[in-house]
mmCIF file with all atom_site columns, C-alpha atoms in Angstrom:
data_model
loop_
_atom_site.group_PDB
_atom_site.id
_atom_site.type_symbol
_atom_site.label_atom_id
_atom_site.label_alt_id
_atom_site.label_comp_id
_atom_site.label_asym_id
_atom_site.label_entity_id
_atom_site.label_seq_id
_atom_site.pdbx_PDB_ins_code
_atom_site.Cartn_x
_atom_site.Cartn_y
_atom_site.Cartn_z
_atom_site.occupancy
_atom_site.B_iso_or_equiv
_atom_site.pdbx_formal_charge
_atom_site.auth_seq_id
_atom_site.auth_comp_id
_atom_site.auth_asym_id
_atom_site.auth_atom_id
_atom_site.pdbx_PDB_model_num
ATOM 1   C CA . UNK A 1 1   ? -36.243 0.747   -21.314 1.00 0.00 ? 1   UNK A CA 1
ATOM 2   C CA . UNK A 1 2   ? -37.899 -0.288  -18.057 1.00 0.00 ? 2   UNK A CA 1
ATOM 3   C CA . UNK A 1 3   ? -37.797 2.040   -15.115 1.00 0.00 ? 3   UNK A CA 1
ATOM 4   C CA . UNK A 1 4   ? -39.470 4.506   -12.810 1.00 0.00 ? 4   UNK A CA 1
ATOM 5   C CA . UNK A 1 5   ? -40.248 8.034   -13.934 1.00 0.00 ? 5   UNK A CA 1
ATOM 6   C CA . UNK A 1 6   ? -40.824 10.822  -11.461 1.00 0.00 ? 6   UNK A CA 1
ATOM 7   C CA . UNK A 1 7   ? -42.039 14.261  -12.485 1.00 0.00 ? 7   UNK A CA 1
ATOM 8   C CA . UNK A 1 8   ? -41.455 17.068  -12.163 1.00 0.00 ? 8   UNK A CA 1
ATOM 9   C CA . UNK A 1 9   ? -37.805 17.122  -11.116 1.00 0.00 ? 9   UNK A CA 1
ATOM 10  C CA . UNK A 1 10  ? -38.321 20.425  -9.270  1.00 0.00 ? 10  UNK A CA 1
ATOM 11  C CA . UNK A 1 11  ? -41.574 21.696  -7.775  1.00 0.00 ? 11  UNK A CA 1
ATOM 12  C CA . UNK A 1 12  ? -42.473 24.786  -5.817  1.00 0.00 ? 12  UNK A CA 1
ATOM 13  C CA . UNK A 1 13  ? -45.404 25.049  -3.468  1.00 0.00 ? 13  UNK A CA 1
ATOM 14  C CA . UNK A 1 14  ? -47.121 28.151  -2.209  1.00 0.00 ? 14  UNK A CA 1
ATOM 15  C CA . UNK A 1 15  ? -48.531 28.366  1.300   1.00 0.00 ? 15  UNK A CA 1
ATOM 16  C CA . UNK A 1 16  ? -51.868 26.582  1.595   1.00 0.00 ? 16  UNK A CA 1
ATOM 17  C CA . UNK A 1 17  ? -51.501 24.841  -1.737  1.00 0.00 ? 17  UNK A CA 1
ATOM 18  C CA . UNK A 1 18  ? -51.762 21.138  -2.483  1.00 0.00 ? 18  UNK A CA 1
ATOM 19  C CA . UNK A 1 19  ? -49.258 19.745  -4.971  1.00 0.00 ? 19  UNK A CA 1
ATOM 20  C CA . UNK A 1 20  ? -49.073 16.324  -6.605  1.00 0.00 ? 20  UNK A CA 1
ATOM 21  C CA . UNK A 1 21  ? -45.908 14.439  -7.449  1.00 0.00 ? 21  UNK A CA 1
ATOM 22  C CA . UNK A 1 22  ? -46.107 11.927  -10.242 1.00 0.00 ? 22  UNK A CA 1
ATOM 23  C CA . UNK A 1 23  ? -44.591 8.431   -10.227 1.00 0.00 ? 23  UNK A CA 1
ATOM 24  C CA . UNK A 1 24  ? -44.958 5.983   -13.116 1.00 0.00 ? 24  UNK A CA 1
ATOM 25  C CA . UNK A 1 25  ? -43.270 2.595   -13.547 1.00 0.00 ? 25  UNK A CA 1
ATOM 26  C CA . UNK A 1 26  ? -43.181 0.152   -16.450 1.00 0.00 ? 26  UNK A CA 1
ATOM 27  C CA . UNK A 1 27  ? -41.424 -2.643  -14.577 1.00 0.00 ? 27  UNK A CA 1
ATOM 28  C CA . UNK A 1 28  ? -44.698 -4.480  -13.953 1.00 0.00 ? 28  UNK A CA 1
ATOM 29  C CA . UNK A 1 29  ? -44.006 -4.283  -10.224 1.00 0.00 ? 29  UNK A CA 1
ATOM 30  C CA . UNK A 1 30  ? -46.885 -4.772  -7.830  1.00 0.00 ? 30  UNK A CA 1
ATOM 31  C CA . UNK A 1 31  ? -45.515 -2.727  -4.938  1.00 0.00 ? 31  UNK A CA 1
ATOM 32  C CA . UNK A 1 32  ? -44.769 0.992   -4.960  1.00 0.00 ? 32  UNK A CA 1
ATOM 33  C CA . UNK A 1 33  ? -43.392 3.292   -2.267  1.00 0.00 ? 33  UNK A CA 1
ATOM 34  C CA . UNK A 1 34  ? -42.881 6.946   -1.475  1.00 0.00 ? 34  UNK A CA 1
ATOM 35  C CA . UNK A 1 35  ? -39.906 8.064   0.602   1.00 0.00 ? 35  UNK A CA 1
ATOM 36  C CA . UNK A 1 36  ? -38.831 11.452  1.821   1.00 0.00 ? 36  UNK A CA 1
ATOM 37  C CA . UNK A 1 37  ? -35.177 12.467  2.233   1.00 0.00 ? 37  UNK A CA 1
ATOM 38  C CA . UNK A 1 38  ? -34.135 15.401  4.390   1.00 0.00 ? 38  UNK A CA 1
ATOM 39  C CA . UNK A 1 39  ? -30.530 16.578  4.809   1.00 0.00 ? 39  UNK A CA 1
ATOM 40  C CA . UNK A 1 40  ? -28.708 14.441  7.369   1.00 0.00 ? 40  UNK A CA 1
ATOM 41  C CA . UNK A 1 41  ? -31.542 11.963  7.588   1.00 0.00 ? 41  UNK A CA 1
ATOM 42  C CA . UNK A 1 42  ? -32.206 8.639   6.010   1.00 0.00 ? 42  UNK A CA 1
ATOM 43  C CA . UNK A 1 43  ? -35.042 7.844   3.673   1.00 0.00 ? 43  UNK A CA 1
ATOM 44  C CA . UNK A 1 44  ? -38.298 7.815   5.590   1.00 0.00 ? 44  UNK A CA 1
ATOM 45  C CA . UNK A 1 45  ? -41.333 5.940   4.319   1.00 0.00 ? 45  UNK A CA 1
ATOM 46  C CA . UNK A 1 46  ? -44.446 8.019   3.659   1.00 0.00 ? 46  UNK A CA 1
ATOM 47  C CA . UNK A 1 47  ? -46.842 5.534   2.027   1.00 0.00 ? 47  UNK A CA 1
ATOM 48  C CA . UNK A 1 48  ? -46.624 2.209   0.264   1.00 0.00 ? 48  UNK A CA 1
ATOM 49  C CA . UNK A 1 49  ? -48.933 0.104   -1.854  1.00 0.00 ? 49  UNK A CA 1
ATOM 50  C CA . UNK A 1 50  ? -48.669 -3.641  -2.411  1.00 0.00 ? 50  UNK A CA 1
ATOM 51  C CA . UNK A 1 51  ? -51.567 -3.869  -4.845  1.00 0.00 ? 51  UNK A CA 1
ATOM 52  C CA . UNK A 1 52  ? -53.904 -1.683  -6.896  1.00 0.00 ? 52  UNK A CA 1
ATOM 53  C CA . UNK A 1 53  ? -56.567 0.158   -4.877  1.00 0.00 ? 53  UNK A CA 1
ATOM 54  C CA . UNK A 1 54  ? -54.797 -0.558  -1.605  1.00 0.00 ? 54  UNK A CA 1
ATOM 55  C CA . UNK A 1 55  ? -52.140 1.382   0.293   1.00 0.00 ? 55  UNK A CA 1
ATOM 56  C CA . UNK A 1 56  ? -50.745 1.702   3.826   1.00 0.00 ? 56  UNK A CA 1
ATOM 57  C CA . UNK A 1 57  ? -49.301 4.537   5.835   1.00 0.00 ? 57  UNK A CA 1
ATOM 58  C CA . UNK A 1 58  ? -45.601 4.584   6.492   1.00 0.00 ? 58  UNK A CA 1
ATOM 59  C CA . UNK A 1 59  ? -43.806 6.286   9.351   1.00 0.00 ? 59  UNK A CA 1
ATOM 60  C CA . UNK A 1 60  ? -44.545 9.889   8.293   1.00 0.00 ? 60  UNK A CA 1
ATOM 61  C CA . UNK A 1 61  ? -47.888 9.838   6.441   1.00 0.00 ? 61  UNK A CA 1
ATOM 62  C CA . UNK A 1 62  ? -49.402 12.904  8.089   1.00 0.00 ? 62  UNK A CA 1
ATOM 63  C CA . UNK A 1 63  ? -50.008 15.698  5.583   1.00 0.00 ? 63  UNK A CA 1
ATOM 64  C CA . UNK A 1 64  ? -49.744 13.382  2.586   1.00 0.00 ? 64  UNK A CA 1
ATOM 65  C CA . UNK A 1 65  ? -52.212 11.394  0.512   1.00 0.00 ? 65  UNK A CA 1
ATOM 66  C CA . UNK A 1 66  ? -51.842 8.812   -2.252  1.00 0.00 ? 66  UNK A CA 1
ATOM 67  C CA . UNK A 1 67  ? -53.918 6.846   -4.710  1.00 0.00 ? 67  UNK A CA 1
ATOM 68  C CA . UNK A 1 68  ? -53.270 3.611   -6.589  1.00 0.00 ? 68  UNK A CA 1
ATOM 69  C CA . UNK A 1 69  ? -55.851 3.357   -9.344  1.00 0.00 ? 69  UNK A CA 1
ATOM 70  C CA . UNK A 1 70  ? -53.463 1.762   -11.814 1.00 0.00 ? 70  UNK A CA 1
ATOM 71  C CA . UNK A 1 71  ? -50.607 -0.668  -11.307 1.00 0.00 ? 71  UNK A CA 1
ATOM 72  C CA . UNK A 1 72  ? -48.187 1.649   -13.105 1.00 0.00 ? 72  UNK A CA 1
ATOM 73  C CA . UNK A 1 73  ? -49.003 4.836   -11.226 1.00 0.00 ? 73  UNK A CA 1
ATOM 74  C CA . UNK A 1 74  ? -48.688 5.954   -7.591  1.00 0.00 ? 74  UNK A CA 1
ATOM 75  C CA . UNK A 1 75  ? -49.091 9.743   -7.290  1.00 0.00 ? 75  UNK A CA 1
ATOM 76  C CA . UNK A 1 76  ? -48.332 11.513  -4.017  1.00 0.00 ? 76  UNK A CA 1
ATOM 77  C CA . UNK A 1 77  ? -50.207 14.642  -2.955  1.00 0.00 ? 77  UNK A CA 1
ATOM 78  C CA . UNK A 1 78  ? -48.529 16.947  -0.469  1.00 0.00 ? 78  UNK A CA 1
ATOM 79  C CA . UNK A 1 79  ? -51.390 18.730  1.224   1.00 0.00 ? 79  UNK A CA 1
ATOM 80  C CA . UNK A 1 80  ? -51.472 22.087  2.963   1.00 0.00 ? 80  UNK A CA 1
ATOM 81  C CA . UNK A 1 81  ? -51.533 20.156  6.245   1.00 0.00 ? 81  UNK A CA 1
ATOM 82  C CA . UNK A 1 82  ? -47.888 19.183  5.706   1.00 0.00 ? 82  UNK A CA 1
ATOM 83  C CA . UNK A 1 83  ? -46.177 22.089  7.450   1.00 0.00 ? 83  UNK A CA 1
ATOM 84  C CA . UNK A 1 84  ? -42.629 21.240  6.465   1.00 0.00 ? 84  UNK A CA 1
ATOM 85  C CA . UNK A 1 85  ? -42.839 19.904  2.911   1.00 0.00 ? 85  UNK A CA 1
ATOM 86  C CA . UNK A 1 86  ? -39.420 20.992  1.653   1.00 0.00 ? 86  UNK A CA 1
ATOM 87  C CA . UNK A 1 87  ? -37.538 17.768  0.923   1.00 0.00 ? 87  UNK A CA 1
ATOM 88  C CA . UNK A 1 88  ? -36.375 15.399  -1.777  1.00 0.00 ? 88  UNK A CA 1
ATOM 89  C CA . UNK A 1 89  ? -39.080 12.870  -2.590  1.00 0.00 ? 89  UNK A CA 1
ATOM 90  C CA . UNK A 1 90  ? -38.273 9.436   -3.947  1.00 0.00 ? 90  UNK A CA 1
ATOM 91  C CA . UNK A 1 91  ? -40.626 6.912   -5.473  1.00 0.00 ? 91  UNK A CA 1
ATOM 92  C CA . UNK A 1 92  ? -39.679 3.251   -5.593  1.00 0.00 ? 92  UNK A CA 1
ATOM 93  C CA . UNK A 1 93  ? -41.142 -0.033  -6.754  1.00 0.00 ? 93  UNK A CA 1
ATOM 94  C CA . UNK A 1 94  ? -40.536 -3.706  -6.158  1.00 0.00 ? 94  UNK A CA 1
ATOM 95  C CA . UNK A 1 95  ? -41.978 -7.155  -6.677  1.00 0.00 ? 95  UNK A CA 1
ATOM 96  C CA . UNK A 1 96  ? -44.581 -7.650  -3.951  1.00 0.00 ? 96  UNK A CA 1
ATOM 97  C CA . UNK A 1 97  ? -44.392 -10.409 -1.396  1.00 0.00 ? 97  UNK A CA 1
ATOM 98  C CA . UNK A 1 98  ? -40.692 -10.614 -0.937  1.00 0.00 ? 98  UNK A CA 1
ATOM 99  C CA . UNK A 1 99  ? -38.872 -8.003  -2.988  1.00 0.00 ? 99  UNK A CA 1
ATOM 100 C CA . UNK A 1 100 ? -35.182 -8.557  -3.558  1.00 0.00 ? 100 UNK A CA 1
ATOM 101 C CA . UNK A 1 101 ? -34.625 -4.840  -3.790  1.00 0.00 ? 101 UNK A CA 1
ATOM 102 C CA . UNK A 1 102 ? -36.264 -1.508  -4.389  1.00 0.00 ? 102 UNK A CA 1
ATOM 103 C CA . UNK A 1 103 ? -35.899 0.289   -7.698  1.00 0.00 ? 103 UNK A CA 1
ATOM 104 C CA . UNK A 1 104 ? -35.898 4.065   -7.308  1.00 0.00 ? 104 UNK A CA 1
ATOM 105 C CA . UNK A 1 105 ? -36.885 6.940   -9.531  1.00 0.00 ? 105 UNK A CA 1
ATOM 106 C CA . UNK A 1 106 ? -34.669 10.002  -9.909  1.00 0.00 ? 106 UNK A CA 1
ATOM 107 C CA . UNK A 1 107 ? -36.597 12.039  -7.346  1.00 0.00 ? 107 UNK A CA 1
ATOM 108 C CA . UNK A 1 108 ? -38.508 15.324  -7.064  1.00 0.00 ? 108 UNK A CA 1
ATOM 109 C CA . UNK A 1 109 ? -37.167 18.276  -5.079  1.00 0.00 ? 109 UNK A CA 1
ATOM 110 C CA . UNK A 1 110 ? -40.066 20.124  -3.496  1.00 0.00 ? 110 UNK A CA 1
ATOM 111 C CA . UNK A 1 111 ? -39.543 23.611  -2.112  1.00 0.00 ? 111 UNK A CA 1
ATOM 112 C CA . UNK A 1 112 ? -41.864 26.094  -0.464  1.00 0.00 ? 112 UNK A CA 1
ATOM 113 C CA . UNK A 1 113 ? -42.127 29.601  -1.895  1.00 0.00 ? 113 UNK A CA 1
ATOM 114 C CA . UNK B 2 1   ? -36.637 5.922   16.755  1.00 0.00 ? 1   UNK B CA 1
ATOM 115 C CA . UNK B 2 2   ? -33.985 5.149   14.171  1.00 0.00 ? 2   UNK B CA 1
ATOM 116 C CA . UNK B 2 3   ? -33.822 1.385   13.699  1.00 0.00 ? 3   UNK B CA 1
ATOM 117 C CA . UNK B 2 4   ? -30.921 1.561   11.261  1.00 0.00 ? 4   UNK B CA 1
ATOM 118 C CA . UNK B 2 5   ? -27.977 3.789   12.050  1.00 0.00 ? 5   UNK B CA 1
ATOM 119 C CA . UNK B 2 6   ? -24.923 4.914   10.151  1.00 0.00 ? 6   UNK B CA 1
ATOM 120 C CA . UNK B 2 7   ? -22.829 6.740   12.710  1.00 0.00 ? 7   UNK B CA 1
ATOM 121 C CA . UNK B 2 8   ? -20.226 8.107   10.324  1.00 0.00 ? 8   UNK B CA 1
ATOM 122 C CA . UNK B 2 9   ? -21.672 10.938  8.210   1.00 0.00 ? 9   UNK B CA 1
ATOM 123 C CA . UNK B 2 10  ? -18.569 11.080  6.046   1.00 0.00 ? 10  UNK B CA 1
ATOM 124 C CA . UNK B 2 11  ? -15.473 9.115   5.090   1.00 0.00 ? 11  UNK B CA 1
ATOM 125 C CA . UNK B 2 12  ? -12.423 10.021  2.977   1.00 0.00 ? 12  UNK B CA 1
ATOM 126 C CA . UNK B 2 13  ? -10.182 7.390   1.449   1.00 0.00 ? 13  UNK B CA 1
ATOM 127 C CA . UNK B 2 14  ? -7.235  7.442   -0.928  1.00 0.00 ? 14  UNK B CA 1
ATOM 128 C CA . UNK B 2 15  ? -7.773  5.920   -4.349  1.00 0.00 ? 15  UNK B CA 1
ATOM 129 C CA . UNK B 2 16  ? -6.754  2.269   -4.389  1.00 0.00 ? 16  UNK B CA 1
ATOM 130 C CA . UNK B 2 17  ? -7.231  1.775   -0.653  1.00 0.00 ? 17  UNK B CA 1
ATOM 131 C CA . UNK B 2 18  ? -10.087 0.028   1.127   1.00 0.00 ? 18  UNK B CA 1
ATOM 132 C CA . UNK B 2 19  ? -13.280 1.876   2.058   1.00 0.00 ? 19  UNK B CA 1
ATOM 133 C CA . UNK B 2 20  ? -15.222 0.465   5.001   1.00 0.00 ? 20  UNK B CA 1
ATOM 134 C CA . UNK B 2 21  ? -18.710 1.770   5.634   1.00 0.00 ? 21  UNK B CA 1
ATOM 135 C CA . UNK B 2 22  ? -20.521 0.682   8.772   1.00 0.00 ? 22  UNK B CA 1
ATOM 136 C CA . UNK B 2 23  ? -24.152 0.225   9.708   1.00 0.00 ? 23  UNK B CA 1
ATOM 137 C CA . UNK B 2 24  ? -25.849 -0.813  12.954  1.00 0.00 ? 24  UNK B CA 1
ATOM 138 C CA . UNK B 2 25  ? -29.414 -1.905  13.540  1.00 0.00 ? 25  UNK B CA 1
ATOM 139 C CA . UNK B 2 26  ? -31.584 -2.442  16.590  1.00 0.00 ? 26  UNK B CA 1
ATOM 140 C CA . UNK B 2 27  ? -34.335 -4.774  15.400  1.00 0.00 ? 27  UNK B CA 1
ATOM 141 C CA . UNK B 2 28  ? -33.250 -8.404  15.757  1.00 0.00 ? 28  UNK B CA 1
ATOM 142 C CA . UNK B 2 29  ? -36.090 -9.455  13.448  1.00 0.00 ? 29  UNK B CA 1
ATOM 143 C CA . UNK B 2 30  ? -34.459 -7.844  10.425  1.00 0.00 ? 30  UNK B CA 1
ATOM 144 C CA . UNK B 2 31  ? -33.508 -10.634 8.051   1.00 0.00 ? 31  UNK B CA 1
ATOM 145 C CA . UNK B 2 32  ? -32.452 -8.896  4.848   1.00 0.00 ? 32  UNK B CA 1
ATOM 146 C CA . UNK B 2 33  ? -30.012 -6.064  4.338   1.00 0.00 ? 33  UNK B CA 1
ATOM 147 C CA . UNK B 2 34  ? -29.079 -3.932  1.351   1.00 0.00 ? 34  UNK B CA 1
ATOM 148 C CA . UNK B 2 35  ? -26.622 -1.223  0.414   1.00 0.00 ? 35  UNK B CA 1
ATOM 149 C CA . UNK B 2 36  ? -27.513 1.596   -1.959  1.00 0.00 ? 36  UNK B CA 1
ATOM 150 C CA . UNK B 2 37  ? -25.352 4.235   -3.600  1.00 0.00 ? 37  UNK B CA 1
ATOM 151 C CA . UNK B 2 38  ? -26.709 7.709   -4.251  1.00 0.00 ? 38  UNK B CA 1
ATOM 152 C CA . UNK B 2 39  ? -25.452 10.690  -6.222  1.00 0.00 ? 39  UNK B CA 1
ATOM 153 C CA . UNK B 2 40  ? -26.872 14.184  -5.545  1.00 0.00 ? 40  UNK B CA 1
ATOM 154 C CA . UNK B 2 41  ? -30.318 14.847  -7.024  1.00 0.00 ? 41  UNK B CA 1
ATOM 155 C CA . UNK B 2 42  ? -30.622 11.252  -8.204  1.00 0.00 ? 42  UNK B CA 1
ATOM 156 C CA . UNK B 2 43  ? -32.380 8.175   -6.891  1.00 0.00 ? 43  UNK B CA 1
ATOM 157 C CA . UNK B 2 44  ? -30.403 5.519   -5.010  1.00 0.00 ? 44  UNK B CA 1
ATOM 158 C CA . UNK B 2 45  ? -29.105 2.578   -7.011  1.00 0.00 ? 45  UNK B CA 1
ATOM 159 C CA . UNK B 2 46  ? -28.811 -0.907  -5.600  1.00 0.00 ? 46  UNK B CA 1
ATOM 160 C CA . UNK B 2 47  ? -25.313 -2.172  -4.832  1.00 0.00 ? 47  UNK B CA 1
ATOM 161 C CA . UNK B 2 48  ? -25.400 -5.413  -2.912  1.00 0.00 ? 48  UNK B CA 1
ATOM 162 C CA . UNK B 2 49  ? -27.570 -7.329  -0.477  1.00 0.00 ? 49  UNK B CA 1
ATOM 163 C CA . UNK B 2 50  ? -27.216 -10.026 2.151   1.00 0.00 ? 50  UNK B CA 1
ATOM 164 C CA . UNK B 2 51  ? -29.658 -12.367 3.812   1.00 0.00 ? 51  UNK B CA 1
ATOM 165 C CA . UNK B 2 52  ? -29.439 -13.104 7.525   1.00 0.00 ? 52  UNK B CA 1
ATOM 166 C CA . UNK B 2 53  ? -28.564 -16.725 6.786   1.00 0.00 ? 53  UNK B CA 1
ATOM 167 C CA . UNK B 2 54  ? -25.212 -15.560 5.426   1.00 0.00 ? 54  UNK B CA 1
ATOM 168 C CA . UNK B 2 55  ? -22.365 -13.604 6.995   1.00 0.00 ? 55  UNK B CA 1
ATOM 169 C CA . UNK B 2 56  ? -20.699 -12.475 3.790   1.00 0.00 ? 56  UNK B CA 1
ATOM 170 C CA . UNK B 2 57  ? -21.665 -11.633 0.234   1.00 0.00 ? 57  UNK B CA 1
ATOM 171 C CA . UNK B 2 58  ? -19.293 -10.535 -2.474  1.00 0.00 ? 58  UNK B CA 1
ATOM 172 C CA . UNK B 2 59  ? -19.823 -8.834  -5.826  1.00 0.00 ? 59  UNK B CA 1
ATOM 173 C CA . UNK B 2 60  ? -16.703 -7.656  -7.593  1.00 0.00 ? 60  UNK B CA 1
ATOM 174 C CA . UNK B 2 61  ? -15.077 -4.878  -5.587  1.00 0.00 ? 61  UNK B CA 1
ATOM 175 C CA . UNK B 2 62  ? -17.953 -4.810  -3.083  1.00 0.00 ? 62  UNK B CA 1
ATOM 176 C CA . UNK B 2 63  ? -18.274 -7.123  -0.088  1.00 0.00 ? 63  UNK B CA 1
ATOM 177 C CA . UNK B 2 64  ? -20.884 -6.930  2.625   1.00 0.00 ? 64  UNK B CA 1
ATOM 178 C CA . UNK B 2 65  ? -20.291 -8.526  6.026   1.00 0.00 ? 65  UNK B CA 1
ATOM 179 C CA . UNK B 2 66  ? -23.046 -9.261  8.521   1.00 0.00 ? 66  UNK B CA 1
ATOM 180 C CA . UNK B 2 67  ? -22.513 -9.823  12.241  1.00 0.00 ? 67  UNK B CA 1
ATOM 181 C CA . UNK B 2 68  ? -25.917 -10.783 13.594  1.00 0.00 ? 68  UNK B CA 1
ATOM 182 C CA . UNK B 2 69  ? -24.861 -11.049 17.223  1.00 0.00 ? 69  UNK B CA 1
ATOM 183 C CA . UNK B 2 70  ? -23.556 -7.486  17.120  1.00 0.00 ? 70  UNK B CA 1
ATOM 184 C CA . UNK B 2 71  ? -26.386 -6.289  14.858  1.00 0.00 ? 71  UNK B CA 1
ATOM 185 C CA . UNK B 2 72  ? -23.788 -4.794  12.604  1.00 0.00 ? 72  UNK B CA 1
ATOM 186 C CA . UNK B 2 73  ? -23.038 -4.845  8.919   1.00 0.00 ? 73  UNK B CA 1
ATOM 187 C CA . UNK B 2 74  ? -20.317 -3.301  6.875   1.00 0.00 ? 74  UNK B CA 1
ATOM 188 C CA . UNK B 2 75  ? -19.594 -2.614  3.228   1.00 0.00 ? 75  UNK B CA 1
ATOM 189 C CA . UNK B 2 76  ? -16.032 -2.991  1.988   1.00 0.00 ? 76  UNK B CA 1
ATOM 190 C CA . UNK B 2 77  ? -14.952 -1.453  -1.302  1.00 0.00 ? 77  UNK B CA 1
ATOM 191 C CA . UNK B 2 78  ? -11.598 -2.645  -2.602  1.00 0.00 ? 78  UNK B CA 1
ATOM 192 C CA . UNK B 2 79  ? -9.914  -0.980  -4.357  1.00 0.00 ? 79  UNK B CA 1
ATOM 193 C CA . UNK B 2 80  ? -11.671 2.356   -3.979  1.00 0.00 ? 80  UNK B CA 1
ATOM 194 C CA . UNK B 2 81  ? -12.041 4.470   -7.108  1.00 0.00 ? 81  UNK B CA 1
ATOM 195 C CA . UNK B 2 82  ? -12.927 8.164   -7.544  1.00 0.00 ? 82  UNK B CA 1
ATOM 196 C CA . UNK B 2 83  ? -16.211 7.131   -9.172  1.00 0.00 ? 83  UNK B CA 1
ATOM 197 C CA . UNK B 2 84  ? -17.190 5.507   -5.888  1.00 0.00 ? 84  UNK B CA 1
ATOM 198 C CA . UNK B 2 85  ? -17.579 8.953   -4.335  1.00 0.00 ? 85  UNK B CA 1
ATOM 199 C CA . UNK B 2 86  ? -21.238 9.134   -3.357  1.00 0.00 ? 86  UNK B CA 1
ATOM 200 C CA . UNK B 2 87  ? -23.558 8.752   -0.392  1.00 0.00 ? 87  UNK B CA 1
ATOM 201 C CA . UNK B 2 88  ? -24.058 5.158   0.716   1.00 0.00 ? 88  UNK B CA 1
ATOM 202 C CA . UNK B 2 89  ? -27.213 4.038   2.492   1.00 0.00 ? 89  UNK B CA 1
ATOM 203 C CA . UNK B 2 90  ? -27.743 0.770   4.264   1.00 0.00 ? 90  UNK B CA 1
ATOM 204 C CA . UNK B 2 91  ? -31.259 -0.594  4.565   1.00 0.00 ? 91  UNK B CA 1
ATOM 205 C CA . UNK B 2 92  ? -32.869 -3.427  6.489   1.00 0.00 ? 92  UNK B CA 1
ATOM 206 C CA . UNK B 2 93  ? -36.151 -5.244  6.293   1.00 0.00 ? 93  UNK B CA 1
ATOM 207 C CA . UNK B 2 94  ? -38.178 -7.866  8.118   1.00 0.00 ? 94  UNK B CA 1
ATOM 208 C CA . UNK B 2 95  ? -39.699 -10.440 5.769   1.00 0.00 ? 95  UNK B CA 1
ATOM 209 C CA . UNK B 2 96  ? -38.817 -8.022  2.958   1.00 0.00 ? 96  UNK B CA 1
ATOM 210 C CA . UNK B 2 97  ? -41.934 -5.951  3.452   1.00 0.00 ? 97  UNK B CA 1
ATOM 211 C CA . UNK B 2 98  ? -40.881 -2.541  4.670   1.00 0.00 ? 98  UNK B CA 1
ATOM 212 C CA . UNK B 2 99  ? -37.369 -1.231  4.249   1.00 0.00 ? 99  UNK B CA 1
ATOM 213 C CA . UNK B 2 100 ? -35.741 0.964   6.899   1.00 0.00 ? 100 UNK B CA 1
ATOM 214 C CA . UNK B 2 101 ? -32.872 3.160   5.790   1.00 0.00 ? 101 UNK B CA 1
ATOM 215 C CA . UNK B 2 102 ? -29.887 4.577   7.633   1.00 0.00 ? 102 UNK B CA 1
ATOM 216 C CA . UNK B 2 103 ? -28.909 8.240   7.447   1.00 0.00 ? 103 UNK B CA 1
ATOM 217 C CA . UNK B 2 104 ? -26.152 7.647   4.905   1.00 0.00 ? 104 UNK B CA 1
ATOM 218 C CA . UNK B 2 105 ? -22.372 7.987   4.772   1.00 0.00 ? 105 UNK B CA 1
ATOM 219 C CA . UNK B 2 106 ? -20.787 10.335  2.262   1.00 0.00 ? 106 UNK B CA 1
ATOM 220 C CA . UNK B 2 107 ? -17.714 8.665   0.784   1.00 0.00 ? 107 UNK B CA 1
ATOM 221 C CA . UNK B 2 108 ? -15.017 10.717  -0.910  1.00 0.00 ? 108 UNK B CA 1
ATOM 222 C CA . UNK B 2 109 ? -12.290 8.860   -2.773  1.00 0.00 ? 109 UNK B CA 1
ATOM 223 C CA . UNK B 2 110 ? -9.270  11.088  -3.244  1.00 0.00 ? 110 UNK B CA 1
ATOM 224 C CA . UNK B 2 111 ? -7.320  10.556  -6.486  1.00 0.00 ? 111 UNK B CA 1
#
């Protein structure tokens, strides 16, 4: 079954700690995205990648980092510089160069201890 | 600045009636629009899309209308069913590169 897998579903971060959220897709999509959802707000783009070994900042990239070493994987690291990390994080993928739609994973809820 | 806006945070509709969810945008260069449905603690799932060359697209009970001059789109669900209760997001893109999402409307369909 093709899809996007995000793990873990729930994650807790201590002060000053970096945490990494996993996103894997087997849809053979070139483009991958990370969004953040806060209560009462829409999905805001953190980072996106159209091709392996290349990625661009979205609207709220500060305090986050990503890598794209493999087509299937696009992990997101929430660094200690992100002062308000509590949110629901969504990974998505699409065909690059004119996607019809984004396919989303089931999300990771990150909370600060 | 929010480029895509959904001004109604919530909407309640009786089962069998029409649900109308609205979305406004500010960027006249947006040429592709989508609606997503989202349940709590899950990822959004795609519902329906429309290109700026059209003013209407229909898929079963779901119809999306686009008014480019007013920079407004709406999603009509007819007839509404209890299983339609969810948060609905509209999204817009320019050349289908980066998608901008609205804040969502929580729809409750009352049996």
